[in-house]
mmCIF file of C-alpha atoms in Angstrom:
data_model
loop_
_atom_site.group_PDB
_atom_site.id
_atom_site.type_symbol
_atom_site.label_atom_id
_atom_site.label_comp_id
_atom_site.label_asym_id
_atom_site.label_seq_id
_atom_site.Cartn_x
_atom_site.Cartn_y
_atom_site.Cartn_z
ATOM 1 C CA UNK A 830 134.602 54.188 104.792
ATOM 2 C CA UNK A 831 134.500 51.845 102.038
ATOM 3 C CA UNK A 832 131.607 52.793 99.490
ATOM 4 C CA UNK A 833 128.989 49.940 99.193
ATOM 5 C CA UNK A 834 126.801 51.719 96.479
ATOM 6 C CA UNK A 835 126.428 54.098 94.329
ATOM 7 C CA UNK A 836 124.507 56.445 97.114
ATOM 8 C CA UNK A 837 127.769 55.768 99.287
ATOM 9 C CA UNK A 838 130.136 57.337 96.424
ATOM 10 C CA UNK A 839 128.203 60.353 95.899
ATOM 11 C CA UNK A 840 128.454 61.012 100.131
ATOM 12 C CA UNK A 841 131.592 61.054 100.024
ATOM 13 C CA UNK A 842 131.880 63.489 96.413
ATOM 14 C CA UNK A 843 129.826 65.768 98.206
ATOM 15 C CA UNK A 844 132.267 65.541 101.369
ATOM 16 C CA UNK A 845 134.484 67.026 98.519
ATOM 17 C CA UNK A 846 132.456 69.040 96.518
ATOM 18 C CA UNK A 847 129.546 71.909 97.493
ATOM 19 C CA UNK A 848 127.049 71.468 95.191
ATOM 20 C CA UNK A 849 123.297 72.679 95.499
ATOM 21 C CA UNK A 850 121.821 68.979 94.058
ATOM 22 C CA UNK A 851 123.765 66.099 93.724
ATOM 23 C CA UNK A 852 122.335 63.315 91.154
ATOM 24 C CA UNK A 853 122.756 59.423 91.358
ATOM 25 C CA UNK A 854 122.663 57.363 88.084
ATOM 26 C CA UNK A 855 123.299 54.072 88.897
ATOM 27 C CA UNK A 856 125.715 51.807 86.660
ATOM 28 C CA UNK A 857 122.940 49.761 85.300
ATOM 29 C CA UNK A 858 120.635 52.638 83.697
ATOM 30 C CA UNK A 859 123.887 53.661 80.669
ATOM 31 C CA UNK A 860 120.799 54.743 78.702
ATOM 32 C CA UNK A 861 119.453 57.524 80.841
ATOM 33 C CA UNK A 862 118.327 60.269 78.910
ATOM 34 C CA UNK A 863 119.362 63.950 79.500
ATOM 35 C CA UNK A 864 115.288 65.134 80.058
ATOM 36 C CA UNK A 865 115.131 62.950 82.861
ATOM 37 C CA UNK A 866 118.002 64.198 84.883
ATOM 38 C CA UNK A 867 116.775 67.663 84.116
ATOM 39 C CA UNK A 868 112.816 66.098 85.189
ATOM 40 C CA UNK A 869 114.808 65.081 88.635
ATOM 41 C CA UNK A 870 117.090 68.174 89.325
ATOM 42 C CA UNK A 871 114.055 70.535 88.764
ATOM 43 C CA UNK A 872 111.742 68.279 91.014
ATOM 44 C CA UNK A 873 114.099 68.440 93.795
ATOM 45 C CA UNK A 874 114.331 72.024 92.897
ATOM 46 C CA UNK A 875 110.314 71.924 93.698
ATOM 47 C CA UNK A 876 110.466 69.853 96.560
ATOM 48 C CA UNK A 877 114.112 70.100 98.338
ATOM 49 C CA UNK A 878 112.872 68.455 101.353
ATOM 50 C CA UNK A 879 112.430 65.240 99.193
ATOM 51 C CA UNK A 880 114.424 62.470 98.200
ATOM 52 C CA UNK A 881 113.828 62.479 94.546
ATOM 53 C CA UNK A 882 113.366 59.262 92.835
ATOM 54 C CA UNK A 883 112.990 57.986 89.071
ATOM 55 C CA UNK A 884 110.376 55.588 88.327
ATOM 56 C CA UNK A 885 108.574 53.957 84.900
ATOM 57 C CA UNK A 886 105.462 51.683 84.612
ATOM 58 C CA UNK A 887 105.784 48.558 86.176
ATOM 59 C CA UNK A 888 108.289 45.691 84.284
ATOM 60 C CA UNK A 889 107.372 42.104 84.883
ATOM 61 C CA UNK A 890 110.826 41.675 85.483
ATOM 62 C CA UNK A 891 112.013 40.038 88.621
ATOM 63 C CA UNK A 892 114.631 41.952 88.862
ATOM 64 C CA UNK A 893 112.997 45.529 89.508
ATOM 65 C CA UNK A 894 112.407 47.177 92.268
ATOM 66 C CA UNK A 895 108.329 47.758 92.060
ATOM 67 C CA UNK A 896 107.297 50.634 93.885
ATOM 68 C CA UNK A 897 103.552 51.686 94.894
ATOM 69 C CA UNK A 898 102.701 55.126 94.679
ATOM 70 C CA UNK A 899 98.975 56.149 96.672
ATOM 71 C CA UNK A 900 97.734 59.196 94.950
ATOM 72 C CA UNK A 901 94.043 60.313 96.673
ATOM 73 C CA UNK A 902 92.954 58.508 99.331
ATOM 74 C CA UNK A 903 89.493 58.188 98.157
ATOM 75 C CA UNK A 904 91.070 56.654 94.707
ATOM 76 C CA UNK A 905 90.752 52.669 94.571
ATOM 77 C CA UNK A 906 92.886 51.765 92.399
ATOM 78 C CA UNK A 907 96.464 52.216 92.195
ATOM 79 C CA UNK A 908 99.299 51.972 89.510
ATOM 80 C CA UNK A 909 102.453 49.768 90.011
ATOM 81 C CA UNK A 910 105.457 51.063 88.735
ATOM 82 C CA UNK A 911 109.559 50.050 88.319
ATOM 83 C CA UNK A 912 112.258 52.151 90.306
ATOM 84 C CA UNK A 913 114.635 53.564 87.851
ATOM 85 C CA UNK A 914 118.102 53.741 89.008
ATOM 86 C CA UNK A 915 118.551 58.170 89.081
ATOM 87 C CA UNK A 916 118.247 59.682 91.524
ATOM 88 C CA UNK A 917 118.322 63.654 93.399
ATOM 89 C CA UNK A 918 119.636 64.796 96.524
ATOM 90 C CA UNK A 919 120.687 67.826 98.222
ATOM 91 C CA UNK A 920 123.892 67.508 100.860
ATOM 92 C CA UNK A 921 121.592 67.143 103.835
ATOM 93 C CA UNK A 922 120.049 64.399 102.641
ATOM 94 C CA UNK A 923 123.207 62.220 101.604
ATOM 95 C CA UNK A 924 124.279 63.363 105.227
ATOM 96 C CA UNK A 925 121.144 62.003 106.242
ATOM 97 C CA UNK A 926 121.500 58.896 104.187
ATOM 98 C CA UNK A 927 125.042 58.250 105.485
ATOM 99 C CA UNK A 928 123.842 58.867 109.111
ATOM 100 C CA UNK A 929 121.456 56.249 108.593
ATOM 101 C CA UNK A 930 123.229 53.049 108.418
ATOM 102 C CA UNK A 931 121.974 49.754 106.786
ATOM 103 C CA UNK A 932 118.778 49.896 104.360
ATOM 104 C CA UNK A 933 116.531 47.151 104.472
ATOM 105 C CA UNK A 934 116.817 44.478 101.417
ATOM 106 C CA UNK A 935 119.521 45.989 100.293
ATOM 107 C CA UNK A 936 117.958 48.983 98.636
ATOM 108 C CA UNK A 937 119.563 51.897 99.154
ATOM 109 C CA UNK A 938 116.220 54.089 99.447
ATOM 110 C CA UNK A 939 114.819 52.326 102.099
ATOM 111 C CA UNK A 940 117.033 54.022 104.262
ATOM 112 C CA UNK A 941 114.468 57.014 104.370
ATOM 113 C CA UNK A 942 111.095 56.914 105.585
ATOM 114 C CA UNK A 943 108.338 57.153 102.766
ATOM 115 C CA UNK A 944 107.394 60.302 103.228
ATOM 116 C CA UNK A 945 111.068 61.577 102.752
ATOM 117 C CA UNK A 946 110.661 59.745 98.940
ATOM 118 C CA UNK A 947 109.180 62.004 95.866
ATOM 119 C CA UNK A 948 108.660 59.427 93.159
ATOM 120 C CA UNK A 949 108.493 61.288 89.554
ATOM 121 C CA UNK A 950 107.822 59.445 86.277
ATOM 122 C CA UNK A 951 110.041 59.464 83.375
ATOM 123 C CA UNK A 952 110.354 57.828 80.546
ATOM 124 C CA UNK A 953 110.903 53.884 80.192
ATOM 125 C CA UNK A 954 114.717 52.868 80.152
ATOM 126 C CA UNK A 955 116.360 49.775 79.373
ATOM 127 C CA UNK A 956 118.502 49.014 82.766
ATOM 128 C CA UNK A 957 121.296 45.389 82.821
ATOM 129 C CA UNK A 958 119.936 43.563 85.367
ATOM 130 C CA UNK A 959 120.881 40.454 83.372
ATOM 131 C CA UNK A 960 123.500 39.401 80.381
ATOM 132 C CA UNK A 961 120.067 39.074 77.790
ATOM 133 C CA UNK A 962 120.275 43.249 78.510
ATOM 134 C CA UNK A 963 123.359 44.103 77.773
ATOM 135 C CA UNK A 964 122.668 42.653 73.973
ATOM 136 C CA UNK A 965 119.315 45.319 74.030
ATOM 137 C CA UNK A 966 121.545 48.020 75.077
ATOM 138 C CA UNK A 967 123.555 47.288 72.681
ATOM 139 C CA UNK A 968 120.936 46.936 69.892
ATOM 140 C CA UNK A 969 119.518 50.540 71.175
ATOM 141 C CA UNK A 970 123.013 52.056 71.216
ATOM 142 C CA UNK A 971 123.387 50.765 67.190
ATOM 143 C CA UNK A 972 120.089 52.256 66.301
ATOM 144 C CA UNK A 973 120.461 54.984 67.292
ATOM 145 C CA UNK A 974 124.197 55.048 65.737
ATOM 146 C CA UNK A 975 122.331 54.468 62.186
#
């Protein structure tokens, strides 16, 4: 099998390699910080029937994928927020995930139902969707080099 994403990589790794949680950081997040893997690991630790899932408040950008989390039913309003591009698994569910074939729009998640999905806020991150973010990386990486 030829991996198609990130998600497809870490199925086969954990073909390889026993490992109680498995985490995905996708190629376009290079900032993530180490308190949000550990924010991730110990929600899946919480909730190992659960895909986990980073996510920030919502970026205008057209090139995030917005997600819509429904807290209390009786609640009216709701919050938009920006998948982030980290995520948790155990080995069932990249079994699960690999099992599962095709994802619709091609994002990877969708391959589980919603109630599979554990959405967890973290802190904002700066992900390359587009050459204009590669120069803020890089302005963030100097910074914090000074």
């Amino acid at each position: 099998m030829e991996a198609e994403c990130g998600t497809d990589r870490l199925v086969e790794v954990s073909q390889s390699i026993d490992a109680d949680i498995y985490v995905n950081v996708q190629g376009d997040e290079p900032l993530i910080q180490e308190s949000t893997i550990d924010k991730l690991v110990q929600a899946k630790i919480d909730n190992p029937g659960k895909v986990v899932c980073a996510m920030t408040s919502l970026d205008s950008s057209p090139d995030c994928v917005k997600v819509l989390v429904s807290g209390d039913s009786s609640t009216l309003s709701r919050k938009l927020y920006k998948q982030v591009g980290i995520y948790a698994f155990n080995k069932a569910d990249l079994q699960e995930f690999e099992r599962l074939g095709e994802g619709r729009e091609s994002i990877e998640m969708t391959k589980f139902s919603s109630n599979r999905l554990l959405f967890v806020e973290v802190d904002d991150t700066q992900a390359v969707d587009r050459l204009e973010d590669i120069e803020k990386v890089e302005r963030i990486l100097w910074q914090k080099r000074m």
